[in-house]
Amino acid sequence: MLRIFAMALLALTLAEPGFAMLKPVNLRCEYLKNPLGIDALQPLLSWQLESGTRGARQTAYQIRVKSSPFALDHPAQTLWESGKIASAETGVLYRGSPLIPGTRCQWQVRAWDGNGNPGPWSRTASWEMGLENNQQWGNSKWIGATIDTAYQPAPFFRRTFTLGKNIASARLYICGMGYYELHCNGQRVGDHILDPGYTRYDRRALYVTYDVTKLLRSGDNAIGVILGTGWENVHTRAVWYFDKAPWRAAPKVRAELRVLYTNGVREDITTDKRWKCATGPIVFDSIYGGESYDARLERPGWDTPDYNDDGWQPAIVVGEPGGLISAQAMPPIRATKIIPPVSIKEPKPGVFLFDFGQGLSGHARLTVSGHAGTTIKLRYGERLHPDGTLDTSHIEQHQIKTNPPQQFQTDTYTCKGDSAESWEARFVYHGFQYVEMTGFPGRPTVKNLQAIFTHTDVESVGDFECSNPLLNKIWRNTRWSYLSNLASIPTDCPHREKNGWTGDAHLAAEQGLLNFDGITFYQKWINDLADEQRPTGELPGIVPSSGWGYEWGNGPAWDSAYLLIPWYLYLYCGDTRTLTSHYEGMRRYVDYLTARAQNGIVSIGLGDWVPWKTETPVEVTSTAYYYRDALIVAKAADLLGKPLDAIRYTALAHQIADAFQAKFYRADTHTYANGGQTALSCALYQGLVPEDARAEVLSSLVAAVKSADGHIDTGILGAKYILNTLTDNGRTDVAYRIASQKTQPGWGWWIEQGASTLWESWGGTDSRNHIMFGDISAWFVKALAGINPDPAEPGFRHIFIQPNVVGDLTHASAYYDSVRGRIESRWKLDGDKLTLNVTVPANSTATVRVPTAEPDSVTESGRAQTEWPANGVNRARAEPGALVCEIGSGAYEFQSMWRPGARLAKK
Ligand code: BGC
């Protein structure tokens, strides 16, 4: 025993000096781990720091970047040696020699701590330059099988070629639209699905880079590509007219394989007329309709060099999509979960209903053995008729009625007659909880159908848990709905529309960022918004758009996604680039609103959508977003060093605020407009209530909640304002009451109805997988666990930890893996004793508001406040109900007396 203790002590003493230093970890390039194919010529290199000591901070860094020895045509060399740079930044733009396309870069960083001691060099990370948008593509052509957009079967393409000996490395760059699936020598390449990401293809298409070194060999090789229609060639007729999209074209692909031999010679295989094409088993695919597969038409071995392709036709060279071809610098869509059915019922003879117990986006995997020609039909949905059959009426309603009816959320599989056949759709996804199966030979079991969850594969970066199981369920459902609505664009729902509704996206963005690493995802979609902005500044309600949504479905409460999301990226990541690179577009948008405003009031657009009882005048919410947008432009101008613009837009914001106050404020009742929850919380949340009226307006809001019996009475806009603004104004108790209601209307009522996702409306009659009410989960993290960004020191350089002990909660905890590392806040009540554990990442600081009735009672790691300075904690001030402390990085444990008049329990 003693020996173990002595050894542990020795290990601790030996580890201590090194551990006290700063160790850079989690190196990223453009927020991605060792990415291939980066277009940015000055990519952002970032790292996090680990340290065993409290208060650790970086005072300087040094970066070194070398080209990889693999790139023999550009011999290994130092690309950047930054030298020691005095700075606390942990994200810096590359400033070395110009980066040539295809260059493989390896980099390391080290950091100096507060005592001026350098830490160890980090592990080597890498990135590789791509084809620099359109600039560096070689001889490849866009090829297709036809230019006829009505043509249905998915085309297969192949090309064989012979390679020499000593292959050093090989990269394949591909842009295949609508969707592609890449094969090489009989194998599928990579695990991306529904790739590339959806964009406005005539303005921007995304290419993907693969390392195919291991798949190639000296001698004969084959590459194969299958193309789906995706969003490029939508045949389905619906009210958004994607069948008339200006970019609509038959599927096409451009690809370049670049093979580098060890002697430095490069050989390229590119798409051109030498590629051959044919049709195969995918006889129909449609993003809304589904996929039909006839296994009898399979072409075994089609992607291998030995396959006899005599009957195949030469591919044709087709027109270019017309815009940028940019690197897909974001996580792809992947299949992330396989879900077995929880039950199979047979509501009618031969009609089998599979319930997966969970609403999701994705498709089913079918396993069957049947005679050749047997066709199994799978229909996807999320509601049932009273007789137990599938009801898709509420998700089909925006499809245009045709004769014969269009296929919708339906896959079919026709057997080839093997003993066991397994199949899943490639080029579609559906929104569903249930699958209705017909045509199955015999009685299916749980082995015959599984659900596959597909979505943009963002890494989970946060979690929340508390003593109220209802809130934990809401948290869980929010995550499912968020991911179900992440399909390379943020969507409203995974079935009915699959549209990038801008309002839904910004309402869910903070919650998304606190749960998942969606930074690059949002950067990409902000480019999509820019691609859709008209010269006048207008934006459509859905992005991408076929042209629909400029006349209806937009307005400031939706369009502000173009300003708010860059703002959130700044707030959460400290990265100014999205704000500044879209500055002109954002400014143009605000100017457009100014042109539409009358005396400072904007009355265009959608308002507080899907409200419960009280409808809020559109001009209230629209004008408030106009104000917010003007402030964001002013801030961006400031960051860009445009002081005149900063003054101009700040002045505009003041004018809007004055107009808002003059038009909507009723001094006699201390209310705004109709005095509803949305109007009041909008004014408070957007910062439009003059300081001297705040307390009264807050009381009016609390009274409005009371008269709704503690329930929410807002639509999607108000749902974001109300919880946050009640907390910001010290009434988390009221917000908690709203959030934890189990009766209608509220999130809890959905849960009581058995919801596994968030729904579209409080009434529950619409879609069952919408994310636009999802900000409640961000509120859990900010208000209950207490983790909050500081706009003055964005990117969590400084953090506010402000937990609230409310209602019947006895504990709440959350963590968030920020760009600076893990932030944690965990509190629990034990009788009258509150314990609050806080973790602050190295190189960050935090202001902690420790809830307590007796500020003097607060201890940290068992130490009384008189001992604190030596301990890295500073008592800042006592406030009603709290002791506010300033801390540096590290782990802390505060204990306090929570209830008034209580005494610390004796140990
Ligand atoms: C969508 C919403 C969207 C709304 C706006 C609906 O059809 O599903 O999420 O924000 O329309 O009009």
PDB file of C-alpha atoms in Angstrom, residues 25-221:
ATOM      1  CA  VAL A  25      -3.770  19.571 -28.756  1.00  0.00           C
ATOM      2  CA  ASN A  26      -6.661  19.130 -31.216  1.00  0.00           C
ATOM      3  CA  LEU A  27      -4.951  20.908 -34.079  1.00  0.00           C
ATOM      4  CA  ARG A  28      -7.358  21.933 -36.825  1.00  0.00           C
ATOM      5  CA  CYS A  29      -7.076  23.507 -40.216  1.00  0.00           C
ATOM      6  CA  GLU A  30     -10.181  25.479 -41.167  1.00  0.00           C
ATOM      7  CA  TYR A  31     -11.841  23.787 -38.153  1.00  0.00           C
ATOM      8  CA  LEU A  32     -11.296  20.346 -39.717  1.00  0.00           C
ATOM      9  CA  LYS A  33      -9.050  17.490 -38.596  1.00  0.00           C
ATOM     10  CA  ASN A  34      -6.282  16.881 -41.144  1.00  0.00           C
ATOM     11  CA  PRO A  35      -8.462  17.887 -44.109  1.00  0.00           C
ATOM     12  CA  LEU A  36      -7.772  17.051 -47.735  1.00  0.00           C
ATOM     13  CA  GLY A  37      -8.663  19.572 -50.408  1.00  0.00           C
ATOM     14  CA  ILE A  38      -8.674  23.033 -48.848  1.00  0.00           C
ATOM     15  CA  ASP A  39      -9.258  26.049 -51.118  1.00  0.00           C
ATOM     16  CA  ALA A  40      -8.429  28.805 -48.619  1.00  0.00           C
ATOM     17  CA  LEU A  41      -5.049  30.221 -49.555  1.00  0.00           C
ATOM     18  CA  GLN A  42      -4.560  31.438 -46.006  1.00  0.00           C
ATOM     19  CA  PRO A  43      -6.207  28.681 -43.995  1.00  0.00           C
ATOM     20  CA  LEU A  44      -6.996  29.143 -40.326  1.00  0.00           C
ATOM     21  CA  LEU A  45      -4.764  27.007 -38.095  1.00  0.00           C
ATOM     22  CA  SER A  46      -6.102  26.510 -34.608  1.00  0.00           C
ATOM     23  CA  TRP A  47      -5.338  24.505 -31.486  1.00  0.00           C
ATOM     24  CA  GLN A  48      -6.443  24.006 -27.923  1.00  0.00           C
ATOM     25  CA  LEU A  49      -4.195  23.991 -24.891  1.00  0.00           C
ATOM     26  CA  GLU A  50      -3.846  21.536 -22.062  1.00  0.00           C
ATOM     27  CA  SER A  51      -2.215  22.371 -18.809  1.00  0.00           C
ATOM     28  CA  GLY A  52      -2.142  20.942 -15.322  1.00  0.00           C
ATOM     29  CA  THR A  53      -2.092  24.321 -13.614  1.00  0.00           C
ATOM     30  CA  ARG A  54      -4.809  26.780 -12.895  1.00  0.00           C
ATOM     31  CA  GLY A  55      -4.800  30.091 -14.624  1.00  0.00           C
ATOM     32  CA  ALA A  56      -2.719  28.777 -17.522  1.00  0.00           C
ATOM     33  CA  ARG A  57      -2.546  31.182 -20.402  1.00  0.00           C
ATOM     34  CA  GLN A  58      -0.636  31.477 -23.603  1.00  0.00           C
ATOM     35  CA  THR A  59       1.690  34.441 -24.009  1.00  0.00           C
ATOM     36  CA  ALA A  60       3.306  33.426 -27.287  1.00  0.00           C
ATOM     37  CA  TYR A  61       3.188  30.731 -29.936  1.00  0.00           C
ATOM     38  CA  GLN A  62       5.329  29.370 -32.690  1.00  0.00           C
ATOM     39  CA  ILE A  63       4.127  27.510 -35.760  1.00  0.00           C
ATOM     40  CA  ARG A  64       6.121  25.545 -38.265  1.00  0.00           C
ATOM     41  CA  VAL A  65       4.730  24.208 -41.499  1.00  0.00           C
ATOM     42  CA  LYS A  66       6.524  21.926 -43.929  1.00  0.00           C
ATOM     43  CA  SER A  67       5.408  20.550 -47.215  1.00  0.00           C
ATOM     44  CA  SER A  68       5.162  16.801 -47.111  1.00  0.00           C
ATOM     45  CA  PRO A  69       7.969  14.778 -48.696  1.00  0.00           C
ATOM     46  CA  PHE A  70       5.242  13.025 -50.741  1.00  0.00           C
ATOM     47  CA  ALA A  71       4.744  15.993 -52.969  1.00  0.00           C
ATOM     48  CA  LEU A  72       7.815  15.183 -54.980  1.00  0.00           C
ATOM     49  CA  ASP A  73       7.140  17.675 -57.719  1.00  0.00           C
ATOM     50  CA  HIS A  74       7.388  20.307 -55.005  1.00  0.00           C
ATOM     51  CA  PRO A  75      10.252  18.986 -52.850  1.00  0.00           C
ATOM     52  CA  ALA A  76       9.842  19.025 -49.091  1.00  0.00           C
ATOM     53  CA  GLN A  77      10.525  22.454 -47.761  1.00  0.00           C
ATOM     54  CA  THR A  78       9.706  24.747 -44.929  1.00  0.00           C
ATOM     55  CA  LEU A  79       6.614  26.687 -45.882  1.00  0.00           C
ATOM     56  CA  TRP A  80       6.298  28.738 -42.757  1.00  0.00           C
ATOM     57  CA  GLU A  81       8.424  29.227 -39.699  1.00  0.00           C
ATOM     58  CA  SER A  82       6.558  31.811 -37.686  1.00  0.00           C
ATOM     59  CA  GLY A  83       9.212  32.346 -35.025  1.00  0.00           C
ATOM     60  CA  LYS A  84       8.022  33.206 -31.530  1.00  0.00           C
ATOM     61  CA  ILE A  85       4.990  35.448 -31.774  1.00  0.00           C
ATOM     62  CA  ALA A  86       3.754  37.186 -28.668  1.00  0.00           C
ATOM     63  CA  SER A  87       0.026  36.523 -28.723  1.00  0.00           C
ATOM     64  CA  ALA A  88      -2.763  34.840 -26.793  1.00  0.00           C
ATOM     65  CA  GLU A  89      -4.480  33.785 -30.037  1.00  0.00           C
ATOM     66  CA  THR A  90      -5.010  30.087 -30.602  1.00  0.00           C
ATOM     67  CA  GLY A  91      -6.368  30.453 -34.107  1.00  0.00           C
ATOM     68  CA  VAL A  92      -4.194  32.193 -36.673  1.00  0.00           C
ATOM     69  CA  LEU A  93      -4.196  32.527 -40.410  1.00  0.00           C
ATOM     70  CA  TYR A  94      -1.386  30.841 -42.294  1.00  0.00           C
ATOM     71  CA  ARG A  95       1.204  33.394 -43.334  1.00  0.00           C
ATOM     72  CA  GLY A  96       3.911  31.303 -44.998  1.00  0.00           C
ATOM     73  CA  SER A  97       5.004  30.821 -48.596  1.00  0.00           C
ATOM     74  CA  PRO A  98       2.194  30.733 -51.161  1.00  0.00           C
ATOM     75  CA  LEU A  99       0.425  27.385 -51.139  1.00  0.00           C
ATOM     76  CA  ILE A 100       0.399  25.503 -54.411  1.00  0.00           C
ATOM     77  CA  PRO A 101      -2.607  23.253 -55.215  1.00  0.00           C
ATOM     78  CA  GLY A 102      -2.166  19.709 -54.015  1.00  0.00           C
ATOM     79  CA  THR A 103       0.525  20.675 -51.501  1.00  0.00           C
ATOM     80  CA  ARG A 104       0.422  18.496 -48.473  1.00  0.00           C
ATOM     81  CA  CYS A 105       1.279  20.542 -45.402  1.00  0.00           C
ATOM     82  CA  GLN A 106       2.380  19.231 -42.057  1.00  0.00           C
ATOM     83  CA  TRP A 107       2.347  21.516 -39.104  1.00  0.00           C
ATOM     84  CA  GLN A 108       3.126  21.822 -35.445  1.00  0.00           C
ATOM     85  CA  VAL A 109       2.711  24.481 -32.846  1.00  0.00           C
ATOM     86  CA  ARG A 110       4.098  25.200 -29.393  1.00  0.00           C
ATOM     87  CA  ALA A 111       3.042  27.739 -26.813  1.00  0.00           C
ATOM     88  CA  TRP A 112       4.664  29.822 -24.077  1.00  0.00           C
ATOM     89  CA  ASP A 113       2.914  30.087 -20.740  1.00  0.00           C
ATOM     90  CA  GLY A 114       2.431  33.025 -18.397  1.00  0.00           C
ATOM     91  CA  ASN A 115       5.898  32.554 -16.942  1.00  0.00           C
ATOM     92  CA  GLY A 116       7.484  32.715 -20.360  1.00  0.00           C
ATOM     93  CA  ASN A 117       8.226  28.984 -20.511  1.00  0.00           C
ATOM     94  CA  PRO A 118       7.765  27.223 -23.844  1.00  0.00           C
ATOM     95  CA  GLY A 119       5.783  23.989 -23.836  1.00  0.00           C
ATOM     96  CA  PRO A 120       6.465  20.943 -26.012  1.00  0.00           C
ATOM     97  CA  TRP A 121       5.808  20.918 -29.730  1.00  0.00           C
ATOM     98  CA  SER A 122       2.398  19.489 -30.555  1.00  0.00           C
ATOM     99  CA  ARG A 123       1.926  16.325 -32.524  1.00  0.00           C
ATOM    100  CA  THR A 124       2.117  16.872 -36.246  1.00  0.00           C
ATOM    101  CA  ALA A 125      -1.151  17.630 -37.981  1.00  0.00           C
ATOM    102  CA  SER A 126      -1.708  18.079 -41.677  1.00  0.00           C
ATOM    103  CA  TRP A 127      -3.824  19.583 -44.369  1.00  0.00           C
ATOM    104  CA  GLU A 128      -3.717  19.399 -48.097  1.00  0.00           C
ATOM    105  CA  MET A 129      -4.505  22.069 -50.601  1.00  0.00           C
ATOM    106  CA  GLY A 130      -7.181  21.310 -53.173  1.00  0.00           C
ATOM    107  CA  LEU A 131      -7.820  22.782 -56.577  1.00  0.00           C
ATOM    108  CA  GLU A 132      -8.360  26.358 -55.462  1.00  0.00           C
ATOM    109  CA  ASN A 133     -11.955  26.701 -56.583  1.00  0.00           C
ATOM    110  CA  ASN A 134     -12.031  26.655 -60.381  1.00  0.00           C
ATOM    111  CA  GLN A 135      -8.433  27.660 -60.842  1.00  0.00           C
ATOM    112  CA  GLN A 136      -6.485  24.458 -60.836  1.00  0.00           C
ATOM    113  CA  TRP A 137      -8.583  21.829 -62.532  1.00  0.00           C
ATOM    114  CA  GLY A 138      -6.786  20.141 -65.419  1.00  0.00           C
ATOM    115  CA  ASN A 139      -8.175  18.738 -68.660  1.00  0.00           C
ATOM    116  CA  SER A 140     -11.231  17.090 -67.224  1.00  0.00           C
ATOM    117  CA  LYS A 141     -14.599  17.724 -68.847  1.00  0.00           C
ATOM    118  CA  TRP A 142     -18.099  17.595 -67.440  1.00  0.00           C
ATOM    119  CA  ILE A 143     -19.599  14.365 -68.709  1.00  0.00           C
ATOM    120  CA  GLY A 144     -23.035  12.814 -68.604  1.00  0.00           C
ATOM    121  CA  ALA A 145     -25.109  10.084 -70.195  1.00  0.00           C
ATOM    122  CA  THR A 146     -27.687  12.446 -71.675  1.00  0.00           C
ATOM    123  CA  ILE A 147     -28.848  16.028 -71.455  1.00  0.00           C
ATOM    124  CA  ASP A 148     -32.478  14.939 -71.206  1.00  0.00           C
ATOM    125  CA  THR A 149     -33.672  15.903 -67.729  1.00  0.00           C
ATOM    126  CA  ALA A 150     -36.711  13.619 -68.040  1.00  0.00           C
ATOM    127  CA  TYR A 151     -34.478  10.567 -68.359  1.00  0.00           C
ATOM    128  CA  GLN A 152     -34.976   8.411 -65.266  1.00  0.00           C
ATOM    129  CA  PRO A 153     -32.486   5.598 -64.674  1.00  0.00           C
ATOM    130  CA  ALA A 154     -29.359   6.542 -62.754  1.00  0.00           C
ATOM    131  CA  PRO A 155     -26.361   6.444 -65.110  1.00  0.00           C
ATOM    132  CA  PHE A 156     -23.257   4.379 -64.392  1.00  0.00           C
ATOM    133  CA  PHE A 157     -19.875   5.522 -65.715  1.00  0.00           C
ATOM    134  CA  ARG A 158     -16.583   3.684 -65.933  1.00  0.00           C
ATOM    135  CA  ARG A 159     -13.064   4.197 -67.159  1.00  0.00           C
ATOM    136  CA  THR A 160     -10.202   1.734 -67.198  1.00  0.00           C
ATOM    137  CA  PHE A 161      -6.532   2.650 -67.319  1.00  0.00           C
ATOM    138  CA  THR A 162      -3.110   1.203 -66.704  1.00  0.00           C
ATOM    139  CA  LEU A 163      -0.712   2.584 -64.132  1.00  0.00           C
ATOM    140  CA  GLY A 164       3.043   2.127 -63.885  1.00  0.00           C
ATOM    141  CA  LYS A 165       5.071   0.939 -60.928  1.00  0.00           C
ATOM    142  CA  ASN A 166       5.860   2.773 -57.685  1.00  0.00           C
ATOM    143  CA  ILE A 167       2.788   4.831 -57.013  1.00  0.00           C
ATOM    144  CA  ALA A 168       3.610   7.308 -54.243  1.00  0.00           C
ATOM    145  CA  SER A 169       0.215   8.852 -53.773  1.00  0.00           C
ATOM    146  CA  ALA A 170      -3.054   9.368 -55.603  1.00  0.00           C
ATOM    147  CA  ARG A 171      -5.884  11.824 -55.145  1.00  0.00           C
ATOM    148  CA  LEU A 172      -9.246  11.844 -56.784  1.00  0.00           C
ATOM    149  CA  TYR A 173     -11.116  15.137 -57.058  1.00  0.00           C
ATOM    150  CA  ILE A 174     -14.771  14.761 -57.908  1.00  0.00           C
ATOM    151  CA  CYS A 175     -17.854  16.870 -58.333  1.00  0.00           C
ATOM    152  CA  GLY A 176     -20.801  14.684 -59.346  1.00  0.00           C
ATOM    153  CA  MET A 177     -24.295  16.150 -59.443  1.00  0.00           C
ATOM    154  CA  GLY A 178     -27.028  15.741 -58.134  1.00  0.00           C
ATOM    155  CA  TYR A 179     -25.327  13.008 -56.086  1.00  0.00           C
ATOM    156  CA  TYR A 180     -22.453  10.689 -56.911  1.00  0.00           C
ATOM    157  CA  GLU A 181     -21.199   7.397 -55.622  1.00  0.00           C
ATOM    158  CA  LEU A 182     -17.560   6.729 -56.417  1.00  0.00           C
ATOM    159  CA  HIS A 183     -16.038   3.293 -56.965  1.00  0.00           C
ATOM    160  CA  CYS A 184     -12.509   2.133 -57.639  1.00  0.00           C
ATOM    161  CA  ASN A 185     -11.399  -1.388 -58.522  1.00  0.00           C
ATOM    162  CA  GLY A 186     -14.558  -3.039 -57.227  1.00  0.00           C
ATOM    163  CA  GLN A 187     -14.822  -1.036 -54.042  1.00  0.00           C
ATOM    164  CA  ARG A 188     -16.875   1.911 -52.977  1.00  0.00           C
ATOM    165  CA  VAL A 189     -14.667   4.891 -52.202  1.00  0.00           C
ATOM    166  CA  GLY A 190     -15.241   6.636 -48.885  1.00  0.00           C
ATOM    167  CA  ASP A 191     -18.331   6.692 -46.708  1.00  0.00           C
ATOM    168  CA  HIS A 192     -19.988   9.919 -47.815  1.00  0.00           C
ATOM    169  CA  ILE A 193     -23.592   9.676 -48.869  1.00  0.00           C
ATOM    170  CA  LEU A 194     -25.818  12.195 -50.633  1.00  0.00           C
ATOM    171  CA  ASP A 195     -22.603  13.901 -51.681  1.00  0.00           C
ATOM    172  CA  PRO A 196     -21.718  16.588 -52.671  1.00  0.00           C
ATOM    173  CA  GLY A 197     -23.563  19.021 -50.421  1.00  0.00           C
ATOM    174  CA  TYR A 198     -26.581  20.816 -51.821  1.00  0.00           C
ATOM    175  CA  THR A 199     -25.832  24.274 -53.211  1.00  0.00           C
ATOM    176  CA  ARG A 200     -27.191  26.589 -55.850  1.00  0.00           C
ATOM    177  CA  TYR A 201     -25.360  24.567 -58.474  1.00  0.00           C
ATOM    178  CA  ASP A 202     -25.239  27.228 -61.173  1.00  0.00           C
ATOM    179  CA  ARG A 203     -23.401  29.529 -58.767  1.00  0.00           C
ATOM    180  CA  ARG A 204     -21.407  27.085 -56.658  1.00  0.00           C
ATOM    181  CA  ALA A 205     -20.845  23.356 -56.752  1.00  0.00           C
ATOM    182  CA  LEU A 206     -18.747  21.423 -54.254  1.00  0.00           C
ATOM    183  CA  TYR A 207     -15.936  19.025 -55.042  1.00  0.00           C
ATOM    184  CA  VAL A 208     -14.588  16.357 -52.749  1.00  0.00           C
ATOM    185  CA  THR A 209     -11.025  15.059 -52.482  1.00  0.00           C
ATOM    186  CA  TYR A 210     -10.251  11.406 -51.802  1.00  0.00           C
ATOM    187  CA  ASP A 211      -6.962   9.735 -51.023  1.00  0.00           C
ATOM    188  CA  VAL A 212      -7.189   6.671 -53.275  1.00  0.00           C
ATOM    189  CA  THR A 213      -3.533   5.623 -53.003  1.00  0.00           C
ATOM    190  CA  LYS A 214      -4.367   2.280 -51.410  1.00  0.00           C
ATOM    191  CA  LEU A 215      -7.115   1.430 -53.877  1.00  0.00           C
ATOM    192  CA  LEU A 216      -4.927   1.696 -56.970  1.00  0.00           C
ATOM    193  CA  ARG A 217      -2.290  -0.729 -58.211  1.00  0.00           C
ATOM    194  CA  SER A 218       0.353  -0.974 -60.887  1.00  0.00           C
ATOM    195  CA  GLY A 219      -1.307  -2.411 -63.988  1.00  0.00           C
ATOM    196  CA  ASP A 220      -5.011  -2.308 -64.835  1.00  0.00           C
ATOM    197  CA  ASN A 221      -7.418  -0.206 -62.817  1.00  0.00           C
TER     198      ASN A 221
END
